[in-house]
């Protein structure tokens, strides 16, 4: 679909996953090293009038959570919604670092150790993904 809504700032300090309720950042002293969830952060922007439970932006700690939640809620990228994902190789610092999901390249592989054990990561291009896999 044609809709592209801009991403909003990532709520690193207080954000929780809209699907599973986990924090979007590994807390200090957590089981995983700080930054673990950031590399799979995802965001869905919803157009005015299409909010979900009063929210116009949904935050996720993993790509799997975003895609599962979108499926269960019948949210479709480009149709009153825009999906954004983090580059698994470069955790985003700000919303400007996010990739437009429809332009990203995805890899499902056991070599990806990511949140929710989904083994799913997003890359900015096929070339970057190929370098990652070759390494």
PDB file of C-alpha atoms in Angstrom:
ATOM      1  CA  UNK A   1       0.000   0.000   0.000  1.00  0.00           C
ATOM      2  CA  UNK A   2       0.974   3.624  -0.413  1.00  0.00           C
ATOM      3  CA  UNK A   3       0.754   4.910   3.170  1.00  0.00           C
ATOM      4  CA  UNK A   4       4.046   6.035   4.717  1.00  0.00           C
ATOM      5  CA  UNK A   5       3.677   7.586   8.160  1.00  0.00           C
ATOM      6  CA  UNK A   6       6.870   8.869   9.824  1.00  0.00           C
ATOM      7  CA  UNK A   7       8.325   6.943  12.761  1.00  0.00           C
ATOM      8  CA  UNK A   8       8.166   8.487  16.223  1.00  0.00           C
ATOM      9  CA  UNK A   9      10.895   8.549  18.874  1.00  0.00           C
ATOM     10  CA  UNK A  10      11.718   5.162  20.355  1.00  0.00           C
ATOM     11  CA  UNK A  11      10.659   4.942  24.020  1.00  0.00           C
ATOM     12  CA  UNK A  12      13.921   3.414  25.251  1.00  0.00           C
ATOM     13  CA  UNK A  13      13.351   4.397  28.861  1.00  0.00           C
ATOM     14  CA  UNK A  14       9.800   3.101  29.332  1.00  0.00           C
ATOM     15  CA  UNK A  15       8.678   1.247  26.198  1.00  0.00           C
ATOM     16  CA  UNK A  16       7.046  -2.151  26.318  1.00  0.00           C
ATOM     17  CA  UNK A  17       6.142  -4.562  23.553  1.00  0.00           C
ATOM     18  CA  UNK A  18       2.544  -4.135  22.343  1.00  0.00           C
ATOM     19  CA  UNK A  19       2.319  -7.896  21.795  1.00  0.00           C
ATOM     20  CA  UNK A  20       3.997  -9.567  24.767  1.00  0.00           C
ATOM     21  CA  UNK A  21       4.565  -6.764  27.287  1.00  0.00           C
ATOM     22  CA  UNK A  22       8.360  -7.199  27.514  1.00  0.00           C
ATOM     23  CA  UNK A  23      10.502  -4.089  27.766  1.00  0.00           C
ATOM     24  CA  UNK A  24      12.009  -2.876  24.478  1.00  0.00           C
ATOM     25  CA  UNK A  25      15.398  -2.531  26.206  1.00  0.00           C
ATOM     26  CA  UNK A  26      17.197  -5.141  28.256  1.00  0.00           C
ATOM     27  CA  UNK A  27      17.236  -3.711  31.794  1.00  0.00           C
ATOM     28  CA  UNK A  28      20.541  -3.271  33.634  1.00  0.00           C
ATOM     29  CA  UNK A  29      21.448  -6.561  35.232  1.00  0.00           C
ATOM     30  CA  UNK A  30      19.105  -8.504  32.927  1.00  0.00           C
ATOM     31  CA  UNK A  31      19.780 -12.007  31.679  1.00  0.00           C
ATOM     32  CA  UNK A  32      20.939 -10.663  28.313  1.00  0.00           C
ATOM     33  CA  UNK A  33      23.607  -8.025  27.772  1.00  0.00           C
ATOM     34  CA  UNK A  34      22.354  -4.423  27.484  1.00  0.00           C
ATOM     35  CA  UNK A  35      21.315  -3.730  23.907  1.00  0.00           C
ATOM     36  CA  UNK A  36      20.128  -7.277  23.191  1.00  0.00           C
ATOM     37  CA  UNK A  37      16.561  -6.325  22.303  1.00  0.00           C
ATOM     38  CA  UNK A  38      17.407  -3.091  20.523  1.00  0.00           C
ATOM     39  CA  UNK A  39      18.651  -4.901  17.427  1.00  0.00           C
ATOM     40  CA  UNK A  40      15.213  -6.386  16.848  1.00  0.00           C
ATOM     41  CA  UNK A  41      13.117  -3.369  17.865  1.00  0.00           C
ATOM     42  CA  UNK A  42      10.157  -2.662  15.568  1.00  0.00           C
ATOM     43  CA  UNK A  43       7.475   0.002  15.388  1.00  0.00           C
ATOM     44  CA  UNK A  44       4.084   0.266  13.698  1.00  0.00           C
ATOM     45  CA  UNK A  45       2.670   3.735  13.056  1.00  0.00           C
ATOM     46  CA  UNK A  46      -1.093   3.808  12.667  1.00  0.00           C
ATOM     47  CA  UNK A  47      -2.978   6.464  10.704  1.00  0.00           C
ATOM     48  CA  UNK A  48      -5.450   8.742  12.493  1.00  0.00           C
ATOM     49  CA  UNK A  49      -8.699   6.890  12.998  1.00  0.00           C
ATOM     50  CA  UNK A  50      -6.961   3.485  12.980  1.00  0.00           C
ATOM     51  CA  UNK A  51      -5.522   3.512  16.493  1.00  0.00           C
ATOM     52  CA  UNK A  52      -5.377   0.230  18.386  1.00  0.00           C
ATOM     53  CA  UNK A  53      -6.505   0.426  22.032  1.00  0.00           C
ATOM     54  CA  UNK A  54      -6.047   4.195  21.827  1.00  0.00           C
ATOM     55  CA  UNK A  55      -2.444   3.944  20.611  1.00  0.00           C
ATOM     56  CA  UNK A  56      -1.280   5.531  17.357  1.00  0.00           C
ATOM     57  CA  UNK A  57       2.163   3.882  17.577  1.00  0.00           C
ATOM     58  CA  UNK A  58       2.925   0.323  18.607  1.00  0.00           C
ATOM     59  CA  UNK A  59       6.381  -0.688  19.836  1.00  0.00           C
ATOM     60  CA  UNK A  60       7.853  -4.210  19.756  1.00  0.00           C
ATOM     61  CA  UNK A  61      10.912  -5.820  21.254  1.00  0.00           C
ATOM     62  CA  UNK A  62      11.200  -8.298  18.403  1.00  0.00           C
ATOM     63  CA  UNK A  63      10.301  -8.591  14.750  1.00  0.00           C
ATOM     64  CA  UNK A  64       8.408 -11.795  15.484  1.00  0.00           C
ATOM     65  CA  UNK A  65       6.211  -9.959  17.977  1.00  0.00           C
ATOM     66  CA  UNK A  66       5.461  -7.211  15.454  1.00  0.00           C
ATOM     67  CA  UNK A  67       4.564  -9.577  12.636  1.00  0.00           C
ATOM     68  CA  UNK A  68       2.492 -11.858  14.881  1.00  0.00           C
ATOM     69  CA  UNK A  69       0.607  -8.924  16.402  1.00  0.00           C
ATOM     70  CA  UNK A  70      -0.013  -7.319  13.016  1.00  0.00           C
ATOM     71  CA  UNK A  71      -1.392 -10.607  11.737  1.00  0.00           C
ATOM     72  CA  UNK A  72      -3.719 -11.132  14.704  1.00  0.00           C
ATOM     73  CA  UNK A  73      -4.980  -7.520  14.505  1.00  0.00           C
ATOM     74  CA  UNK A  74      -5.261  -7.441  10.686  1.00  0.00           C
ATOM     75  CA  UNK A  75      -2.761  -4.567  10.421  1.00  0.00           C
ATOM     76  CA  UNK A  76      -1.249  -4.356   6.948  1.00  0.00           C
ATOM     77  CA  UNK A  77       1.838  -2.302   6.120  1.00  0.00           C
ATOM     78  CA  UNK A  78       0.930   0.513   3.737  1.00  0.00           C
ATOM     79  CA  UNK A  79      -2.795   0.418   4.530  1.00  0.00           C
ATOM     80  CA  UNK A  80      -3.276   3.001   7.297  1.00  0.00           C
ATOM     81  CA  UNK A  81      -0.098   1.637   8.891  1.00  0.00           C
ATOM     82  CA  UNK A  82       3.645   1.826   8.361  1.00  0.00           C
ATOM     83  CA  UNK A  83       6.038  -0.793   9.717  1.00  0.00           C
ATOM     84  CA  UNK A  84       9.575   0.139  10.791  1.00  0.00           C
ATOM     85  CA  UNK A  85      12.348  -2.254  11.834  1.00  0.00           C
ATOM     86  CA  UNK A  86      15.833  -2.043  13.304  1.00  0.00           C
ATOM     87  CA  UNK A  87      18.877  -3.084  11.313  1.00  0.00           C
ATOM     88  CA  UNK A  88      20.077  -6.179  13.157  1.00  0.00           C
ATOM     89  CA  UNK A  89      23.678  -5.071  12.489  1.00  0.00           C
ATOM     90  CA  UNK A  90      23.262  -1.520  13.851  1.00  0.00           C
ATOM     91  CA  UNK A  91      20.925  -1.048  16.793  1.00  0.00           C
ATOM     92  CA  UNK A  92      18.988   2.202  16.331  1.00  0.00           C
ATOM     93  CA  UNK A  93      19.718   5.158  18.572  1.00  0.00           C
ATOM     94  CA  UNK A  94      16.797   7.210  17.264  1.00  0.00           C
ATOM     95  CA  UNK A  95      13.735   6.710  15.087  1.00  0.00           C
ATOM     96  CA  UNK A  96      15.718   8.132  12.155  1.00  0.00           C
ATOM     97  CA  UNK A  97      17.871   4.981  12.280  1.00  0.00           C
ATOM     98  CA  UNK A  98      14.911   2.669  11.623  1.00  0.00           C
ATOM     99  CA  UNK A  99      14.409   0.950   8.284  1.00  0.00           C
ATOM    100  CA  UNK A 100      11.142   1.119   6.393  1.00  0.00           C
ATOM    101  CA  UNK A 101      10.060  -2.508   6.663  1.00  0.00           C
ATOM    102  CA  UNK A 102       8.943  -2.802   3.059  1.00  0.00           C
ATOM    103  CA  UNK A 103      12.443  -1.776   1.932  1.00  0.00           C
ATOM    104  CA  UNK A 104      14.327  -4.083   4.315  1.00  0.00           C
ATOM    105  CA  UNK A 105      15.629  -7.561   3.578  1.00  0.00           C
ATOM    106  CA  UNK A 106      14.868 -10.251   6.160  1.00  0.00           C
ATOM    107  CA  UNK A 107      16.792 -13.335   7.180  1.00  0.00           C
ATOM    108  CA  UNK A 108      15.548 -16.238   9.233  1.00  0.00           C
ATOM    109  CA  UNK A 109      18.512 -18.298  10.349  1.00  0.00           C
ATOM    110  CA  UNK A 110      19.732 -20.199  13.391  1.00  0.00           C
ATOM    111  CA  UNK A 111      22.878 -18.017  13.345  1.00  0.00           C
ATOM    112  CA  UNK A 112      20.776 -15.035  14.463  1.00  0.00           C
ATOM    113  CA  UNK A 113      20.651 -14.948  18.245  1.00  0.00           C
ATOM    114  CA  UNK A 114      17.853 -12.452  18.794  1.00  0.00           C
ATOM    115  CA  UNK A 115      15.016 -11.752  21.194  1.00  0.00           C
ATOM    116  CA  UNK A 116      12.225 -14.292  21.558  1.00  0.00           C
ATOM    117  CA  UNK A 117      14.517 -16.847  19.849  1.00  0.00           C
ATOM    118  CA  UNK A 118      12.785 -15.936  16.605  1.00  0.00           C
ATOM    119  CA  UNK A 119      16.008 -16.133  14.558  1.00  0.00           C
ATOM    120  CA  UNK A 120      14.625 -13.286  12.428  1.00  0.00           C
ATOM    121  CA  UNK A 121      16.577 -10.152  11.561  1.00  0.00           C
ATOM    122  CA  UNK A 122      16.240  -7.195   9.210  1.00  0.00           C
ATOM    123  CA  UNK A 123      19.013  -5.812   7.013  1.00  0.00           C
ATOM    124  CA  UNK A 124      19.112  -2.606   4.941  1.00  0.00           C
ATOM    125  CA  UNK A 125      20.020  -4.428   1.709  1.00  0.00           C
ATOM    126  CA  UNK A 126      20.726  -7.806   0.164  1.00  0.00           C
ATOM    127  CA  UNK A 127      24.399  -6.855  -0.118  1.00  0.00           C
ATOM    128  CA  UNK A 128      24.687  -6.222   3.636  1.00  0.00           C
ATOM    129  CA  UNK A 129      22.874  -9.486   4.362  1.00  0.00           C
ATOM    130  CA  UNK A 130      25.231 -11.411   2.041  1.00  0.00           C
ATOM    131  CA  UNK A 131      28.292  -9.973   3.818  1.00  0.00           C
ATOM    132  CA  UNK A 132      26.764 -10.938   7.183  1.00  0.00           C
ATOM    133  CA  UNK A 133      26.106 -14.514   6.051  1.00  0.00           C
ATOM    134  CA  UNK A 134      29.564 -14.839   4.465  1.00  0.00           C
ATOM    135  CA  UNK A 135      31.226 -13.786   7.719  1.00  0.00           C
TER     136      UNK A 135
END
